[in-house]
Amino acid sequence: TCARTSGGYVSMLQSLLGEDVFDVINFGKSGRTMLRHSHCQPPAEFRRLHGAMADGGRLYEQQHAQAARGADDDAGGHEELAAVLEGGGGGDAASRQSVLRKHGASADSDCSYWETGLLDEVKESQPDIVIIMLGTNDAKAFNWFEGLRAEVRRRSDSSSSSSSSTDSGGASSREREYVRAYKEMVAQLQALRSRPRILLGVPPPLYSPYPYLMDVSVINARLPELIRQVASESAEEVQVVDLFETLGGRAQRRPELSCDGCHLTEEAYAMVAALFKDRILHMLHNYTAAVDGATDDDDDGDGDDAERHRSSSDRLRRWRMTQWLLQTYRERDGAHTAAQA
């Protein structure tokens, strides 16, 4: 909601990688969680308890309305959603609830990414590389903490919005659910015929004023550790891309990279796209070196060992694709250098 570029870092990554080389498809959806069951809006119990807090019971709705107005997709629809969240929009209660449900923003809507149907579309695309970055919306207090009353009391009594306490009721069980769901998603993607390489993005840090009822201790302390746990416990190798540290880390060094404490600016999106581009190219170089190394290790020199290494169709396809990609980038860089000269 801060950036001017439509499509965020995804469109920037497409530009950096080149449309003639990669097809970068955005299967993400705003506001979704890795947890299999989550709320899009605070449930009734949380609203009642939150109403007594210092920041007021309407703050979340106001912030969410502002985010909806700033969304770059389906601008008219988000304007409709924003109007309802701000208390207007016309019509009776049933019609307003219908608008909320349509946009997945009602208290009884399930905001889990698993419920969007988009994971099936990812699988149908048979991707070569998959980037997963989910967790920021999981960290909303009404999603992460099962002990809602304890969490509201903790926040109300805290003298600092950046408290690092993580002992609220239900946090540990939510951590287990988050890791379990994440590992399941990774396993399903790794089982695809295309055998995609998988990158796990550590979400950006949360900055003051710590909006949308997101818990700073979860985002800035627990998620980086949990995502690394997912990577280490996955059956096949996955790589972690540390956007969190690049964008300011736990010390929150770069507040200027967010306009509201959560959403990224144009500059930040460019940094994210560049980081993913560098990791993808590095991954391609490593894969080519590994396959070429199999030829060098051939004991009798007849190429049989290397051929066995490439025997499966997916390995052979990936090897050929990688060779072509790297050659394309080498030619492009050469042409760019010549043009500058």
CSV table of C-alpha atoms in Angstrom, one decimal:
chain,number,residue,atom,x,y,z
A,1,THR,CA,0.0,0.0,0.0
A,2,CYS,CA,3.1,2.3,0.2
A,3,ALA,CA,4.5,1.6,-3.3
A,4,ARG,CA,3.5,3.2,-6.6
A,5,THR,CA,4.4,0.2,-8.7
A,6,SER,CA,1.6,-2.2,-9.4
A,7,GLY,CA,2.4,-5.7,-8.4
A,8,GLY,CA,4.9,-5.0,-5.7
A,9,TYR,CA,8.2,-6.8,-5.7
A,10,VAL,CA,6.8,-9.5,-8.0
A,11,SER,CA,6.6,-7.2,-11.0
A,12,MET,CA,10.0,-5.8,-10.2
A,13,LEU,CA,11.5,-9.3,-10.0
A,14,GLN,CA,10.0,-10.1,-13.4
A,15,SER,CA,11.7,-7.0,-14.9
A,16,LEU,CA,15.0,-7.9,-13.3
A,17,LEU,CA,14.9,-11.5,-14.5
A,18,GLY,CA,13.6,-10.6,-17.9
A,19,GLU,CA,10.4,-11.7,-19.6
A,20,ASP,CA,12.3,-13.5,-22.3
A,21,VAL,CA,13.9,-15.8,-19.6
A,22,PHE,CA,11.5,-16.2,-16.7
A,23,ASP,CA,7.7,-16.1,-16.3
A,24,VAL,CA,7.2,-14.8,-12.8
A,25,ILE,CA,3.6,-15.5,-11.6
A,26,ASN,CA,2.1,-14.0,-8.5
A,27,PHE,CA,0.0,-16.6,-6.7
A,28,GLY,CA,-0.1,-14.5,-3.5
A,29,LYS,CA,-3.1,-13.1,-1.8
A,30,SER,CA,-3.2,-10.2,0.6
A,31,GLY,CA,-3.9,-10.8,4.2
A,32,ARG,CA,-3.5,-14.6,4.1
A,33,THR,CA,-1.8,-16.8,6.7
A,34,MET,CA,0.2,-20.0,6.7
A,35,LEU,CA,-1.9,-21.3,9.6
A,36,ARG,CA,-4.6,-23.6,8.3
A,37,HIS,CA,-7.3,-21.8,10.3
A,38,SER,CA,-7.2,-18.0,11.0
A,39,HIS,CA,-9.4,-15.0,11.1
A,40,CYS,CA,-9.5,-12.1,8.6
A,41,GLN,CA,-11.0,-9.8,11.2
A,42,PRO,CA,-11.0,-9.9,15.0
A,43,PRO,CA,-13.7,-12.3,16.2
A,44,ALA,CA,-16.4,-10.9,18.4
A,45,GLU,CA,-14.7,-11.9,21.7
A,46,PHE,CA,-11.5,-10.2,20.7
A,47,ARG,CA,-13.4,-7.0,19.7
A,48,ARG,CA,-15.1,-6.9,23.1
A,49,LEU,CA,-11.8,-7.3,25.0
A,50,HIS,CA,-9.9,-5.0,22.7
A,51,GLY,CA,-12.4,-2.2,23.1
A,52,ALA,CA,-10.9,-1.4,26.5
A,53,MET,CA,-7.4,-1.1,25.3
A,54,ALA,CA,-5.6,2.3,25.1
A,55,ASP,CA,-5.5,2.4,21.3
A,56,GLY,CA,-9.3,2.0,21.0
A,57,GLY,CA,-11.5,-0.7,19.6
A,58,ARG,CA,-11.8,1.0,16.1
A,59,LEU,CA,-8.0,1.4,15.4
A,60,TYR,CA,-7.7,-2.0,13.6
A,61,GLU,CA,-10.7,-1.3,11.3
A,62,GLN,CA,-9.4,2.2,10.5
A,63,GLN,CA,-5.9,0.8,9.6
A,64,HIS,CA,-7.4,-2.0,7.6
A,65,ALA,CA,-9.6,0.5,5.7
A,66,GLN,CA,-6.5,2.6,4.9
A,67,ALA,CA,-4.7,-0.5,3.6
A,68,ALA,CA,-7.7,-1.5,1.5
A,69,ARG,CA,-7.8,2.0,-0.1
A,70,GLY,CA,-4.1,1.7,-0.9
A,71,ALA,CA,-4.3,-1.7,-2.6
A,72,ASP,CA,-3.2,-1.7,-6.2
A,73,ASP,CA,-5.5,-4.6,-7.4
A,74,ASP,CA,-9.3,-4.3,-7.9
A,75,ALA,CA,-9.2,-0.6,-6.8
A,76,GLY,CA,-13.0,-0.2,-7.0
A,77,GLY,CA,-13.7,-3.3,-4.9
A,78,HIS,CA,-11.2,-2.3,-2.2
A,79,GLU,CA,-12.9,1.2,-2.1
A,80,GLU,CA,-16.1,-0.6,-1.3
A,81,LEU,CA,-14.5,-2.7,1.4
A,82,ALA,CA,-12.8,0.4,2.9
A,83,ALA,CA,-16.2,2.2,3.1
A,84,VAL,CA,-17.7,-0.7,5.0
A,85,LEU,CA,-14.8,-1.0,7.4
A,86,GLU,CA,-15.0,2.7,8.2
A,87,GLY,CA,-18.6,2.3,9.2
A,88,GLY,CA,-20.3,3.5,6.0
A,89,GLY,CA,-21.0,1.8,2.7
A,90,GLY,CA,-24.8,2.1,2.9
A,91,GLY,CA,-27.3,-0.8,3.1
A,92,ASP,CA,-28.3,-2.9,6.0
A,93,ALA,CA,-26.2,-5.1,8.2
A,94,ALA,CA,-26.7,-8.1,5.9
A,95,SER,CA,-25.4,-6.3,2.8
A,96,ARG,CA,-22.4,-4.9,4.7
A,97,GLN,CA,-21.6,-8.4,5.9
A,98,SER,CA,-21.9,-9.6,2.3
A,99,VAL,CA,-19.2,-7.1,1.2
A,100,LEU,CA,-16.9,-8.2,4.0
A,101,ARG,CA,-17.3,-11.9,3.0
A,102,LYS,CA,-16.8,-11.1,-0.7
A,103,HIS,CA,-13.4,-9.6,0.2
A,104,GLY,CA,-12.6,-12.3,2.8
A,105,ALA,CA,-12.7,-9.6,5.5
A,106,SER,CA,-15.5,-10.8,7.7
A,107,ALA,CA,-14.8,-12.1,11.2
A,108,ASP,CA,-16.1,-15.5,10.2
A,109,SER,CA,-14.0,-15.7,7.0
A,110,ASP,CA,-11.1,-18.1,7.1
A,111,CYS,CA,-8.0,-16.1,6.1
A,112,SER,CA,-5.7,-19.2,5.6
A,113,TYR,CA,-3.9,-19.3,2.3
A,114,TRP,CA,-4.8,-23.0,2.2
A,115,GLU,CA,-8.5,-22.0,1.7
A,116,THR,CA,-7.9,-19.7,-1.3
A,117,GLY,CA,-7.4,-22.5,-3.9
A,118,LEU,CA,-4.3,-20.7,-5.1
A,119,LEU,CA,-2.0,-23.6,-4.0
A,120,ASP,CA,-3.7,-25.8,-6.6
A,121,GLU,CA,-3.0,-23.2,-9.2
A,122,VAL,CA,0.7,-23.2,-8.2
A,123,LYS,CA,0.8,-26.9,-8.6
A,124,GLU,CA,-0.9,-26.8,-12.0
A,125,SER,CA,1.8,-24.3,-13.2
A,126,GLN,CA,4.5,-26.9,-12.6
A,127,PRO,CA,7.0,-24.2,-11.4
A,128,ASP,CA,10.8,-24.5,-11.5
A,129,ILE,CA,11.2,-22.1,-8.6
A,130,VAL,CA,8.8,-21.3,-5.8
A,131,ILE,CA,9.1,-18.4,-3.4
A,132,ILE,CA,7.0,-18.7,-0.1
A,133,MET,CA,6.7,-15.8,2.2
A,134,LEU,CA,3.9,-16.2,4.8
A,135,GLY,CA,3.7,-15.2,8.4
A,136,THR,CA,3.1,-11.5,8.9
A,137,ASN,CA,-0.7,-12.0,9.0
A,138,ASP,CA,-0.3,-15.1,11.2
A,139,ALA,CA,1.2,-12.8,13.8
A,140,LYS,CA,-2.0,-10.8,14.3
A,141,ALA,CA,-2.8,-11.2,18.0
A,142,PHE,CA,-6.3,-12.7,17.3
A,143,ASN,CA,-4.7,-15.4,15.0
A,144,TRP,CA,-1.5,-16.2,16.9
A,145,PHE,CA,-2.6,-16.2,20.5
A,146,GLU,CA,-5.3,-18.6,21.7
A,147,GLY,CA,-5.4,-17.0,25.1
A,148,LEU,CA,-7.1,-13.8,23.8
A,149,ARG,CA,-7.9,-12.4,27.3
A,150,ALA,CA,-4.3,-12.9,28.5
A,151,GLU,CA,-3.0,-11.3,25.3
A,152,VAL,CA,-5.2,-8.2,25.5
A,153,ARG,CA,-4.4,-7.8,29.2
A,154,ARG,CA,-0.6,-8.0,28.4
A,155,ARG,CA,-0.9,-5.4,25.7
A,156,SER,CA,-3.0,-3.1,27.8
A,157,ASP,CA,-0.6,-3.2,30.8
A,158,SER,CA,2.5,-3.0,28.7
A,159,SER,CA,4.3,0.3,28.9
A,160,SER,CA,6.1,-0.3,25.6
A,161,SER,CA,4.5,-1.4,22.3
A,162,SER,CA,7.7,-3.3,21.4
A,163,SER,CA,7.6,-5.7,24.3
A,164,SER,CA,9.4,-8.9,23.5
A,165,SER,CA,7.3,-11.2,25.7
A,166,THR,CA,6.3,-14.4,23.9
A,167,ASP,CA,4.6,-16.3,26.8
A,168,SER,CA,1.0,-15.4,26.0
A,169,GLY,CA,-1.4,-18.3,26.1
A,170,GLY,CA,-1.3,-20.5,23.1
A,171,ALA,CA,1.8,-19.1,21.5
A,172,SER,CA,3.7,-22.3,21.6
A,173,SER,CA,0.9,-24.3,20.1
A,174,ARG,CA,0.5,-21.8,17.3
A,175,GLU,CA,4.2,-22.1,16.6
A,176,ARG,CA,3.8,-25.8,16.2
A,177,GLU,CA,0.8,-25.4,13.9
A,178,TYR,CA,2.7,-22.8,11.9
A,179,VAL,CA,5.7,-25.0,11.4
A,180,ARG,CA,3.6,-28.1,10.7
A,181,ALA,CA,1.5,-26.2,8.0
A,182,TYR,CA,4.7,-24.7,6.5
A,183,LYS,CA,6.5,-28.1,6.2
A,184,GLU,CA,3.4,-29.6,4.6
A,185,MET,CA,3.2,-26.9,2.0
A,186,VAL,CA,6.9,-27.3,1.2
A,187,ALA,CA,6.5,-31.1,1.0
A,188,GLN,CA,3.6,-30.9,-1.4
A,189,LEU,CA,5.5,-28.5,-3.7
A,190,GLN,CA,8.7,-30.7,-3.6
A,191,ALA,CA,6.6,-33.6,-4.7
A,192,LEU,CA,5.6,-31.9,-8.0
A,193,ARG,CA,6.8,-33.4,-11.3
A,194,SER,CA,8.8,-30.2,-12.0
A,195,ARG,CA,10.8,-30.7,-8.7
A,196,PRO,CA,10.9,-27.0,-8.0
A,197,ARG,CA,13.7,-25.3,-6.1
A,198,ILE,CA,12.0,-23.6,-3.0
A,199,LEU,CA,13.0,-20.3,-1.4
A,200,LEU,CA,11.6,-19.3,2.0
A,201,GLY,CA,11.4,-15.6,2.5
A,202,VAL,CA,11.7,-14.4,6.1
A,203,PRO,CA,9.1,-11.6,6.2
A,204,PRO,CA,10.2,-7.9,6.8
A,205,PRO,CA,10.4,-6.6,10.4
A,206,LEU,CA,7.5,-4.8,12.0
A,207,TYR,CA,8.0,-1.2,12.8
A,208,SER,CA,6.3,1.3,15.1
A,209,PRO,CA,3.4,2.0,15.5
A,210,TYR,CA,3.1,-1.9,15.2
A,211,PRO,CA,-0.2,-1.7,13.3
A,212,TYR,CA,-3.1,-4.1,12.5
A,213,LEU,CA,-2.9,-5.8,15.9
A,214,MET,CA,0.3,-7.6,14.7
A,215,ASP,CA,2.6,-8.8,17.5
A,216,VAL,CA,6.1,-7.4,17.2
A,217,SER,CA,7.6,-10.1,19.3
A,218,VAL,CA,6.3,-12.8,16.9
A,219,ILE,CA,7.4,-11.0,13.7
A,220,ASN,CA,10.7,-9.7,14.9
A,221,ALA,CA,11.8,-12.6,17.1
A,222,ARG,CA,9.9,-15.9,16.5
A,223,LEU,CA,9.2,-16.0,12.7
A,224,PRO,CA,12.9,-15.8,11.6
A,225,GLU,CA,13.7,-18.7,13.9
A,226,LEU,CA,10.6,-20.8,12.9
A,227,ILE,CA,11.2,-20.4,9.2
A,228,ARG,CA,14.8,-21.6,9.6
A,229,GLN,CA,13.4,-24.5,11.5
A,230,VAL,CA,11.1,-25.3,8.6
A,231,ALA,CA,14.1,-25.3,6.2
A,232,SER,CA,16.3,-27.5,8.4
A,233,GLU,CA,13.5,-30.1,9.0
A,234,SER,CA,12.4,-30.3,5.3
A,235,ALA,CA,13.0,-33.6,3.6
A,236,GLU,CA,14.8,-31.9,0.7
A,237,GLU,CA,17.0,-28.8,0.7
A,238,VAL,CA,15.2,-25.5,0.7
A,239,GLN,CA,16.9,-22.1,1.0
A,240,VAL,CA,16.1,-19.3,3.3
A,241,VAL,CA,16.2,-15.7,2.0
A,242,ASP,CA,16.7,-13.3,4.9
A,243,LEU,CA,14.6,-10.3,3.9
A,244,PHE,CA,14.1,-9.6,7.6
A,245,GLU,CA,17.7,-8.7,8.2
A,246,THR,CA,18.1,-6.8,4.9
A,247,LEU,CA,15.2,-4.6,5.7
A,248,GLY,CA,16.3,-3.7,9.2
A,249,GLY,CA,16.2,-6.8,11.3
A,250,ARG,CA,15.3,-7.0,15.0
A,251,ALA,CA,17.1,-3.7,15.7
A,252,GLN,CA,14.5,-2.1,13.3
A,253,ARG,CA,17.3,-0.1,11.6
A,254,ARG,CA,15.3,1.0,8.5
A,255,PRO,CA,11.9,2.5,9.5
A,256,GLU,CA,11.9,4.6,6.4
A,257,LEU,CA,11.3,1.4,4.4
A,258,SER,CA,7.7,1.2,5.6
A,259,CYS,CA,5.0,3.8,5.4
A,260,ASP,CA,2.9,2.5,8.2
A,261,GLY,CA,5.1,0.1,10.1
A,262,CYS,CA,4.0,-3.0,8.1
A,263,HIS,CA,3.7,-2.3,4.3
A,264,LEU,CA,6.8,-1.7,2.3
A,265,THR,CA,7.8,1.3,0.3
A,266,GLU,CA,8.9,1.4,-3.4
A,267,GLU,CA,12.6,1.3,-2.3
A,268,ALA,CA,12.0,-1.7,0.0
A,269,TYR,CA,10.2,-3.7,-2.8
A,270,ALA,CA,13.2,-3.0,-5.1
A,271,MET,CA,15.5,-4.4,-2.4
A,272,VAL,CA,13.4,-7.5,-2.0
A,273,ALA,CA,13.3,-8.1,-5.8
A,274,ALA,CA,17.0,-7.7,-6.1
A,275,LEU,CA,17.7,-10.1,-3.2
A,276,PHE,CA,15.5,-12.8,-4.8
A,277,LYS,CA,17.1,-12.2,-8.2
A,278,ASP,CA,20.6,-12.6,-6.8
A,279,ARG,CA,19.6,-15.8,-4.9
A,280,ILE,CA,17.9,-17.3,-8.0
A,281,LEU,CA,21.0,-16.7,-10.2
A,282,HIS,CA,23.3,-18.0,-7.5
A,283,MET,CA,21.2,-21.1,-7.3
A,284,LEU,CA,21.4,-21.6,-11.1
A,285,HIS,CA,25.2,-21.3,-11.1
A,286,ASN,CA,25.4,-23.8,-8.2
A,287,TYR,CA,23.2,-26.3,-10.0
A,288,THR,CA,25.2,-26.1,-13.3
A,289,ALA,CA,28.5,-26.6,-11.3
A,290,ALA,CA,27.1,-29.6,-9.6
A,291,VAL,CA,26.0,-31.3,-12.9
A,292,ASP,CA,29.3,-30.4,-14.6
A,293,GLY,CA,31.1,-31.8,-11.6
A,294,ALA,CA,29.5,-35.2,-12.2
A,295,THR,CA,31.2,-35.3,-15.6
A,296,ASP,CA,34.5,-34.5,-14.0
A,297,ASP,CA,34.1,-37.3,-11.5
A,298,ASP,CA,33.4,-39.9,-14.2
A,299,ASP,CA,35.8,-42.7,-13.3
A,300,ASP,CA,36.3,-44.4,-16.7
A,301,GLY,CA,35.9,-41.3,-18.9
A,302,ASP,CA,33.0,-42.7,-21.0
A,303,GLY,CA,30.4,-40.3,-19.5
A,304,ASP,CA,28.3,-43.1,-18.0
A,305,ASP,CA,28.4,-41.6,-14.5
A,306,ALA,CA,27.4,-38.2,-15.7
A,307,GLU,CA,24.6,-39.7,-17.8
A,308,ARG,CA,23.2,-41.5,-14.8
A,309,HIS,CA,23.3,-38.3,-12.8
A,310,ARG,CA,21.2,-36.7,-15.5
A,311,SER,CA,19.1,-39.8,-16.3
A,312,SER,CA,15.7,-38.7,-15.0
A,313,SER,CA,13.8,-36.4,-17.3
A,314,ASP,CA,13.4,-33.7,-14.7
A,315,ARG,CA,17.1,-33.5,-14.1
A,316,LEU,CA,17.9,-33.4,-17.8
A,317,ARG,CA,15.3,-30.7,-18.4
A,318,ARG,CA,16.5,-28.6,-15.5
A,319,TRP,CA,20.1,-28.9,-16.6
A,320,ARG,CA,19.3,-27.8,-20.2
A,321,MET,CA,17.2,-25.0,-18.9
A,322,THR,CA,19.9,-23.8,-16.5
A,323,GLN,CA,22.6,-23.8,-19.2
A,324,TRP,CA,20.3,-21.8,-21.5
A,325,LEU,CA,19.4,-19.3,-18.7
A,326,LEU,CA,23.0,-18.7,-17.7
A,327,GLN,CA,24.1,-18.2,-21.3
A,328,THR,CA,21.3,-15.7,-21.8
A,329,TYR,CA,22.4,-13.7,-18.8
A,330,ARG,CA,26.0,-13.8,-19.9
A,331,GLU,CA,25.0,-12.4,-23.3
A,332,ARG,CA,22.8,-9.8,-21.8
A,333,ASP,CA,25.5,-8.6,-19.4
A,334,GLY,CA,28.0,-8.5,-22.3
A,335,ALA,CA,25.6,-6.4,-24.4
A,336,HIS,CA,25.0,-4.1,-21.4
A,337,THR,CA,28.7,-3.6,-20.8
A,338,ALA,CA,29.3,-2.9,-24.5
A,339,ALA,CA,26.5,-0.3,-24.5
A,340,GLN,CA,28.0,1.5,-21.5
A,341,ALA,CA,31.4,1.5,-23.1
